[in-house]
Backbone as a ProteinNet text record, in pm:
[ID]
protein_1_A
[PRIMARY]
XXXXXXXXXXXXXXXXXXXXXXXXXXXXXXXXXXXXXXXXXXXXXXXXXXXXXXXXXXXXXXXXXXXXXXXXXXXXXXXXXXXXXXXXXXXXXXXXXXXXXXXXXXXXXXXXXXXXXXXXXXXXXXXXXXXXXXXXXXXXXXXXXXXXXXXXXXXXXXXXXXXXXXXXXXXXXXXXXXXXXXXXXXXXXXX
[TERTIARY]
-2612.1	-2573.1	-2659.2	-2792.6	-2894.2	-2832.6	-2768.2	-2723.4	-2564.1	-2511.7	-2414.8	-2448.1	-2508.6	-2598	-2663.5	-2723.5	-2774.3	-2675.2	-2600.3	-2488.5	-2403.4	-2380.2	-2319.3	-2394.9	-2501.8	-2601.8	-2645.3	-2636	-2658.7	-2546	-2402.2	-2252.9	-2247.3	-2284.5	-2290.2	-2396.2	-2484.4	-2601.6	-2539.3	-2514.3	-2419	-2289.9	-2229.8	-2126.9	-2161.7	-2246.7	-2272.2	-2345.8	-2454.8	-2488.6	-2415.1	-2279.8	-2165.1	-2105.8	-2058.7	-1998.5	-2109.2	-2212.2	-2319.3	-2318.5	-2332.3	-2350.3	-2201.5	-2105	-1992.3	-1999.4	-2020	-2023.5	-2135.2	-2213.6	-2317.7	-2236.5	-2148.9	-2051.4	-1981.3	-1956.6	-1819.8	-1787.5	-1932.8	-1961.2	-1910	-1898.6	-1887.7	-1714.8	-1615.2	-1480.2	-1392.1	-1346.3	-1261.9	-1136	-1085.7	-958.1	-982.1	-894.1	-880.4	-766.2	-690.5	-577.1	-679.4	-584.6	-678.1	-570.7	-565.7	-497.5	-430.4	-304.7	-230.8	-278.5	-273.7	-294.1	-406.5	-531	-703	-711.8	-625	-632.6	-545.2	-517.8	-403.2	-264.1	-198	-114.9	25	24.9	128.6	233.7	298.6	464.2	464	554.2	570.7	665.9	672.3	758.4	771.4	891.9	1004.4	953	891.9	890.3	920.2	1003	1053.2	954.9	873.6	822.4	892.3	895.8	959.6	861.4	884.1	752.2	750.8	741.5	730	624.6	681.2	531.2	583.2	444.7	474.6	355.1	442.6	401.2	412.3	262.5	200.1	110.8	181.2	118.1	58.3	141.5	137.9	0.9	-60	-132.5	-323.6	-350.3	-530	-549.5	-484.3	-525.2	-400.5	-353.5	-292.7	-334.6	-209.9	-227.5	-181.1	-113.3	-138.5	-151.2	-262.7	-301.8	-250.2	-268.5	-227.6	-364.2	-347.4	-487	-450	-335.4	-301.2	-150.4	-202.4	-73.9	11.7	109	233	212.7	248.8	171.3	291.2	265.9	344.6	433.6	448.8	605.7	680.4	611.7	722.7	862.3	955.1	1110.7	1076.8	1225.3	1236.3	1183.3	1184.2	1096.7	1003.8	856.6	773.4	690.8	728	685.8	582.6	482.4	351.1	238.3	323.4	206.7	205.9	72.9	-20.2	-58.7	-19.3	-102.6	-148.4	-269.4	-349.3	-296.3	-258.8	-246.4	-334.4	-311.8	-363	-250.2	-188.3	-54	-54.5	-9.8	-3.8	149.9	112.7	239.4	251.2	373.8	380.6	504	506.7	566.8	757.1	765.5	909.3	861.4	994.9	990.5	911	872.2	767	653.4	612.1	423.1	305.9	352	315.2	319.7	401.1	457.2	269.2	263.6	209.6	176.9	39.7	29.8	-6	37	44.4	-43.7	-65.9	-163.1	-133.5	-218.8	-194.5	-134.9	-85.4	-31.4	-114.1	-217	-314.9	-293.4	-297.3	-290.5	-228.5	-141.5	-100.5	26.5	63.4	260.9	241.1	388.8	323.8	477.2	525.3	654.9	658.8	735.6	745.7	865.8	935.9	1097.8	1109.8	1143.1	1170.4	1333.1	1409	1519.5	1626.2	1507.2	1535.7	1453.8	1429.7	1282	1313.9	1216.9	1144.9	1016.7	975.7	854	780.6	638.8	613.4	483.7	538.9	457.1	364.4	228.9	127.3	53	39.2	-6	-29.5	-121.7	-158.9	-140.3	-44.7	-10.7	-175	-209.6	-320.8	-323.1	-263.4	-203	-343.8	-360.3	-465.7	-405.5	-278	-209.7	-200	-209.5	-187.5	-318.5	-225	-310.4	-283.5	-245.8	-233.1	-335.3	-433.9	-518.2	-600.8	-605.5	-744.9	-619.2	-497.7	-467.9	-370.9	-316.1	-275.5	-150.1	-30.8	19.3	25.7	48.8	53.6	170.2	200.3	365.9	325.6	410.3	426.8	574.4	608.2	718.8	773.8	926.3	1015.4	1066.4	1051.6	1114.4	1206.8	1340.7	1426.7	1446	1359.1	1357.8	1525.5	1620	1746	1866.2	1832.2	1875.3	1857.9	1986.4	1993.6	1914	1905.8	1779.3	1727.9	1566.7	1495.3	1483.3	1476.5	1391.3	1283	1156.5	1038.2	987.7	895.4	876.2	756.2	685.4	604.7	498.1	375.8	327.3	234.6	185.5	66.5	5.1	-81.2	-112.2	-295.4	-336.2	-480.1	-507.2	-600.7	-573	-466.9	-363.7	-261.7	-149.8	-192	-82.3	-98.4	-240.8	-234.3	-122.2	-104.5	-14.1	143.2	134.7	273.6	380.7	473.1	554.9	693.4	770.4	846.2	910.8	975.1	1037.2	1052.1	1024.8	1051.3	1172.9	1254.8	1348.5	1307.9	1348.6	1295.4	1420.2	1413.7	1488.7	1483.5	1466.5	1422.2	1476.6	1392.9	1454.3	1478.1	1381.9	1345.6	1277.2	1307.8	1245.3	1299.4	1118.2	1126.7	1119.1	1199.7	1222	1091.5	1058	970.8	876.8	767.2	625.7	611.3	751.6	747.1	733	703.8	662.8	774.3	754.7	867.8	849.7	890.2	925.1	1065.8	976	1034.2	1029.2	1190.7	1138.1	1156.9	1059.3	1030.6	1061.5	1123.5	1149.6	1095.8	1033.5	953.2	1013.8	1019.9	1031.5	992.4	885.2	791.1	750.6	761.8	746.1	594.4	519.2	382.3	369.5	221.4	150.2	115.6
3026.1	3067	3001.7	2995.2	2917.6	2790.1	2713.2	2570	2570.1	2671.2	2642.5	2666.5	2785.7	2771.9	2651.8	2661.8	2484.5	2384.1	2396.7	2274.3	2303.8	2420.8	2500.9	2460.8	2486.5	2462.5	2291	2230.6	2090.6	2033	2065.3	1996.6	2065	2200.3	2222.7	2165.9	2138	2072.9	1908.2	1863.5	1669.3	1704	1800	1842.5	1806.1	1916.5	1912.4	1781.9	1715.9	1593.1	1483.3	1467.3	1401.8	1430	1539.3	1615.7	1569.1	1576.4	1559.7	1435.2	1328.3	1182.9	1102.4	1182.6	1179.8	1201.5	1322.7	1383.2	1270.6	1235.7	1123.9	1039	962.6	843.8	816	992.6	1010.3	938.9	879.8	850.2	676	621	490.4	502.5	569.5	590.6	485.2	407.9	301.1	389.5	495.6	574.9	722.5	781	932.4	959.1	1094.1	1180.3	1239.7	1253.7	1317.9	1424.1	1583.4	1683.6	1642	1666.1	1606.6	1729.6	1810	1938.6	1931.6	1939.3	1924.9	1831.1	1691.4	1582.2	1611.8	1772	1749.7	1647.7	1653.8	1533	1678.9	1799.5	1913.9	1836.6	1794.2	1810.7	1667	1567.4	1415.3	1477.1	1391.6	1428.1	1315.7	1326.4	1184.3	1228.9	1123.6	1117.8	1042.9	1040.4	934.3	895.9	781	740.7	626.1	695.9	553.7	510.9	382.8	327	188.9	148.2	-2.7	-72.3	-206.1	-323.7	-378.6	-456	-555	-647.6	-775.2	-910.8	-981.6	-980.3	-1038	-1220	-1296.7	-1453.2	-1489.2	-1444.5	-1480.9	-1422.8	-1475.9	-1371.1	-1419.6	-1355.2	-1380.9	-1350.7	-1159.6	-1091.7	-1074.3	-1185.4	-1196.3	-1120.9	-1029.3	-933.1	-1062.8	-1142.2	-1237	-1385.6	-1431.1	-1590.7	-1691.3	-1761.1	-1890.7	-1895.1	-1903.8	-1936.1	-2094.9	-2091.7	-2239.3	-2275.8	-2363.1	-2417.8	-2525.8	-2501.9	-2589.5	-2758.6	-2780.7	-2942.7	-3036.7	-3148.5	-3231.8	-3269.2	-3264.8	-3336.8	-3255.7	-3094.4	-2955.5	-2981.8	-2885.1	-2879.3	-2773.1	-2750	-2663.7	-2508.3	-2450.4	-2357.7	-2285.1	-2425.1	-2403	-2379.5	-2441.6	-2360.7	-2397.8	-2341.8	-2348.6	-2277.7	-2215.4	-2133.5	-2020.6	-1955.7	-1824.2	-1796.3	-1650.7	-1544.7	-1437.4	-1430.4	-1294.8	-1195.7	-1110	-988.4	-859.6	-838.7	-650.3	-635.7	-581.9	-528.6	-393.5	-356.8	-207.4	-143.4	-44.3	34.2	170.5	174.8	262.6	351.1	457.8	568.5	492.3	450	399.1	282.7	207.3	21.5	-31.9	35.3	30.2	-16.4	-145.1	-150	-32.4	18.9	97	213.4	259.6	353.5	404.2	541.3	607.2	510	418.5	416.4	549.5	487.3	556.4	505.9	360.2	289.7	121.2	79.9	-56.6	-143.4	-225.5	-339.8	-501.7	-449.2	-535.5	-627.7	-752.4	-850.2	-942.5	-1020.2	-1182.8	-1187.5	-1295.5	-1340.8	-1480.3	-1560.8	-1695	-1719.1	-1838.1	-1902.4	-1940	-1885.3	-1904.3	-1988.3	-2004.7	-2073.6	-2219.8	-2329.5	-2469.1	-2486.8	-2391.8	-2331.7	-2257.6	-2143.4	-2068.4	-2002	-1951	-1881.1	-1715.6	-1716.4	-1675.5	-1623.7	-1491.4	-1492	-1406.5	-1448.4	-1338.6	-1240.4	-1124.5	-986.1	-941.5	-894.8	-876.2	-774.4	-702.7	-574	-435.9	-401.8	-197.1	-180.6	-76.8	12.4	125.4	109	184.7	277.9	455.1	524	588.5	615.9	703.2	815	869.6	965.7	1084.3	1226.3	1329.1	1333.1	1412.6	1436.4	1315.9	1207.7	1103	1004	1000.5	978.5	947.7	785.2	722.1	672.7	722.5	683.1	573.2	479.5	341.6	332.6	292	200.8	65.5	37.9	-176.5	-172	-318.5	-352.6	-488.3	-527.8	-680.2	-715	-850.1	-815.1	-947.8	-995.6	-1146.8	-1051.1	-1103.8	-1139.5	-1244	-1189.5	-1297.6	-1253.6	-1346	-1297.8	-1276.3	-1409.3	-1339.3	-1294	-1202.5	-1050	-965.9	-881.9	-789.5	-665.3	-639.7	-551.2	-605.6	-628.5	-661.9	-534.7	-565.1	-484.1	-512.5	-401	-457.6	-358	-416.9	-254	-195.5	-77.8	-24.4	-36.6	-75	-66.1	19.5	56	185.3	205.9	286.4	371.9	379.1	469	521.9	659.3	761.2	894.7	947	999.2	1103	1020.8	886.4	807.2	752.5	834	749.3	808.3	689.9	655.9	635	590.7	576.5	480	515.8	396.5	409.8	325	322.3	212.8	178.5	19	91.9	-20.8	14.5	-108	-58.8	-131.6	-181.1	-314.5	-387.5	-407.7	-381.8	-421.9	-470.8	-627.6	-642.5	-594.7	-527.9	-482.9	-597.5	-725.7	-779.2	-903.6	-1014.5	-1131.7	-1266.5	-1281	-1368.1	-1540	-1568.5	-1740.8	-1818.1	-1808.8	-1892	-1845.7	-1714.4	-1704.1	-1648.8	-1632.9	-1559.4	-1451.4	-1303.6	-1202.5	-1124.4	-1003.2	-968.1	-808.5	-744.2	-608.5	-555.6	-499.7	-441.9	-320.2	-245.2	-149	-76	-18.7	14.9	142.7	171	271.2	289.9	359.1	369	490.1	476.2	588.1	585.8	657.7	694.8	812.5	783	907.7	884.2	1003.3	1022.5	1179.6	1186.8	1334.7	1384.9
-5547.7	-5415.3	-5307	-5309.5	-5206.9	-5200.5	-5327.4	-5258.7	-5207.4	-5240.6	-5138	-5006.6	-4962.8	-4831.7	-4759	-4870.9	-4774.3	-4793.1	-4869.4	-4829.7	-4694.6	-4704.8	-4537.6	-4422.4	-4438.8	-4342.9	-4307.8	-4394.7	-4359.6	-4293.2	-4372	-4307.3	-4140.4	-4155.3	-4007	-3912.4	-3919.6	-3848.7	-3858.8	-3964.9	-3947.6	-3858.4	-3858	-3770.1	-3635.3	-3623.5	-3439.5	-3404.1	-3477	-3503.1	-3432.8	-3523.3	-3483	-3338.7	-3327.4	-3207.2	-3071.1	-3054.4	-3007.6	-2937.4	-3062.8	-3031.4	-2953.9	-3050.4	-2921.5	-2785.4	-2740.8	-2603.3	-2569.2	-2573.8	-2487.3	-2458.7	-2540.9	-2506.2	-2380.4	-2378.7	-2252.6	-2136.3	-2104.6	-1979.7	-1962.9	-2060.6	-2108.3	-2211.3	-2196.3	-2204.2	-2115.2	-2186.4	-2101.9	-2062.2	-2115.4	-2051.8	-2131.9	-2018.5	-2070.3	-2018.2	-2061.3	-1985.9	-1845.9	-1766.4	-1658.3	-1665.5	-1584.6	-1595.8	-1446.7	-1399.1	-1298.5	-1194.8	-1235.3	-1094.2	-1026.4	-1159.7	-1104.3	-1005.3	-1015.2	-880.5	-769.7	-744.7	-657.6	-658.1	-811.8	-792.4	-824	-775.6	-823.9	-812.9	-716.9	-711.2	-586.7	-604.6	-517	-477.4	-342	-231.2	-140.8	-108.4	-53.4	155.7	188.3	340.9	358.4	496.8	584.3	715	742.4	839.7	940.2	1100.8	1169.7	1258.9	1269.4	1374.5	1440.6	1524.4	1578.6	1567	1531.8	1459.7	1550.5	1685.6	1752.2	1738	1742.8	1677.6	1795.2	1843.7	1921.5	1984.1	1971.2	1977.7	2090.8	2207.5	2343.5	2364.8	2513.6	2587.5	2555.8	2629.7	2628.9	2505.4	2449.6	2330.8	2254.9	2156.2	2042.3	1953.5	1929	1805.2	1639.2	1667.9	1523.2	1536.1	1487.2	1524.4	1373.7	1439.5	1315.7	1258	1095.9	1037.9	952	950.4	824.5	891.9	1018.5	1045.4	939.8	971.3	853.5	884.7	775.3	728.7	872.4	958.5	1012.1	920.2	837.7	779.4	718.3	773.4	746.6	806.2	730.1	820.8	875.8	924.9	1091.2	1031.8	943.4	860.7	902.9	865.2	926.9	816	701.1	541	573.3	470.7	469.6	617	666.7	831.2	746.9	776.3	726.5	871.8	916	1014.3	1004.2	1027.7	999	1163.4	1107.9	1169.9	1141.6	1337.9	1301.6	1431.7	1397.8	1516.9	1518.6	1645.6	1640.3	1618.6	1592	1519.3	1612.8	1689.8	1782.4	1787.4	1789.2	1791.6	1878.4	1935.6	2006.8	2019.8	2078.3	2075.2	2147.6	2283.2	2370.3	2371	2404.5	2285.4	2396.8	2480.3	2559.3	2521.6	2430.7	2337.1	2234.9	2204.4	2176.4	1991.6	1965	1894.9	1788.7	1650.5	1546.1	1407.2	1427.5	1343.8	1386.2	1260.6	1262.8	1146.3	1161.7	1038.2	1031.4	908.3	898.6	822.5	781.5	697.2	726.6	641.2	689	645.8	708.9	609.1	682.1	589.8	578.3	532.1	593.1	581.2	411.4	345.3	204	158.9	215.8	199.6	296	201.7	231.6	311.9	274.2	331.5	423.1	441.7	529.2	597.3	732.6	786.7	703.3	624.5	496.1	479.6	501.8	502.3	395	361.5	282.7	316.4	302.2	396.1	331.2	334.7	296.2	374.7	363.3	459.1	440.8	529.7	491.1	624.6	630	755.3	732.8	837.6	856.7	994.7	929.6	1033.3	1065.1	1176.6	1293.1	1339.5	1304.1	1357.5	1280.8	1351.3	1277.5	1154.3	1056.8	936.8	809.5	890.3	806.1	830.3	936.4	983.7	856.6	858.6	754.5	666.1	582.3	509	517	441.7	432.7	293.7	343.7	278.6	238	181.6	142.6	77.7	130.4	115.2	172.2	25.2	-29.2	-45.2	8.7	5.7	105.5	17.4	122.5	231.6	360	497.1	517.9	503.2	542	709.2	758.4	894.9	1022.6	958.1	1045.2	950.8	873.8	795.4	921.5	973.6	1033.8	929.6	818.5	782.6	664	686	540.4	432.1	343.8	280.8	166.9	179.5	138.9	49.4	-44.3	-158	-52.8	-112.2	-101.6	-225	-243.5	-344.8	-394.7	-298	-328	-186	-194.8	-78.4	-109.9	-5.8	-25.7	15.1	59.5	120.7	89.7	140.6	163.3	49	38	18.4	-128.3	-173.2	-300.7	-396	-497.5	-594.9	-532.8	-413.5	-289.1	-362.4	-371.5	-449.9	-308.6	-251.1	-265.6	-170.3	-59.3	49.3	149.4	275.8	398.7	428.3	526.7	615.9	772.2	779.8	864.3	965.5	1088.1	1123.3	1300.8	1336	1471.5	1605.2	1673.1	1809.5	1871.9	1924.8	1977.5	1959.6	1991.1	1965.4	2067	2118	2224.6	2166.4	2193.1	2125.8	2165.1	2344.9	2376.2	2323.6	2302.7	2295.3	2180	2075.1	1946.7	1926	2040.2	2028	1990.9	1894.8	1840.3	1849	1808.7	1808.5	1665.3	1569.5	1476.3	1426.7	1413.6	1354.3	1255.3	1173.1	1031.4	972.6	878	841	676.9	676.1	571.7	489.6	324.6	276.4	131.7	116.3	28.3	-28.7	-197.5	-246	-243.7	-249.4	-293.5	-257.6	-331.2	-326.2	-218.2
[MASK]
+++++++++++++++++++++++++++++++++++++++++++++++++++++++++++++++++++++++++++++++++++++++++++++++++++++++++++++++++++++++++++++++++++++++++++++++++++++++++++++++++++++++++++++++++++++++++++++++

């Protein structure tokens, strides 16, 4: 009877042993399940956001500059131009109109064919309780499409795990100084 005891007693002590040297590991886990509620991820929900992006060239203070003008022996296109933007995003068509955030990043004539663009950007809202958080949306601009459409790819704050496309569609566009006025309709599921 004493050695089955100590055989009890040893498998339980190599037990926790084991169990033990596991739990130290944890910290160094390339993946786990995470529990969906504990992150606040309960229940996704479909919003609709509307808003005006104005695209700014003209003027002392250009909201988007040329960073990689298109090569001289481009066609009428323009393939190959890259502009970094930060445009503001305003509540009506108005650029006077009550901003709501900004549309940060670049697009860049992608099509040898047709004016073609490709969109690169985080809406970065300052408004309400959306304040800090950001969508990004990647995505072709067929710029004279009476409406684009563009995915949504993810979000940050309010917006993380954001999946879903916004619709593009121009109010406004000045031939001579390029300044444009578009507006966006966003609709995104997230938490």
């Amino acid at each position: 009877m004493p050695r089955l005891l100590q055989f009890f007693i040893i498998s339980i002590l190599l037990l926790l042993l084991v169990f033990s040297a596991i739990g130290e590991d944890n910290e160094y886990v390339f993946e786990k399940s995470i529990n969906r509620k504990s992150n606040d991820l309960k229940r996704e929900k479909l919003s609709h956001f509307r808003f005006y992006w104005h695209d700014i060239l003209s003027g002392s203070k250009p909201t988007s500059i040329m960073i990689v003008p298109p090569p001289t022996t481009t066609i009428a296109t323009g393939f190959g131009l890259i502009n970094m933007m930060d445009n503001a995003l305003t509540l009506g068509p108005k650029l006077s109109s009550k901003i709501v955030g900004r549309a940060q990043g670049f697009y860049g004539s992608a099509s040898q064919s047709e004016l073609s663009i490709l969109m690169v950007m985080n809406f970065v809202f300052i408004e309400g309780k959306y304040n800090g958080s950001t969508l990004a949306v990647l995505g072709r601009n067929s710029v004279f499409e009476t409406v684009r459409e563009m995915p949504v790819i993810g979000g940050s704050g309010l917006f993380r795990f954001a999946r879903g496309y916004i619709q593009a569609r121009t109010k406004s566009l000045d031939l001579k100084t390029k300044d444009a006025t578009v507006q966006y309709d966003a609709y995104v599921l997230h938490y």
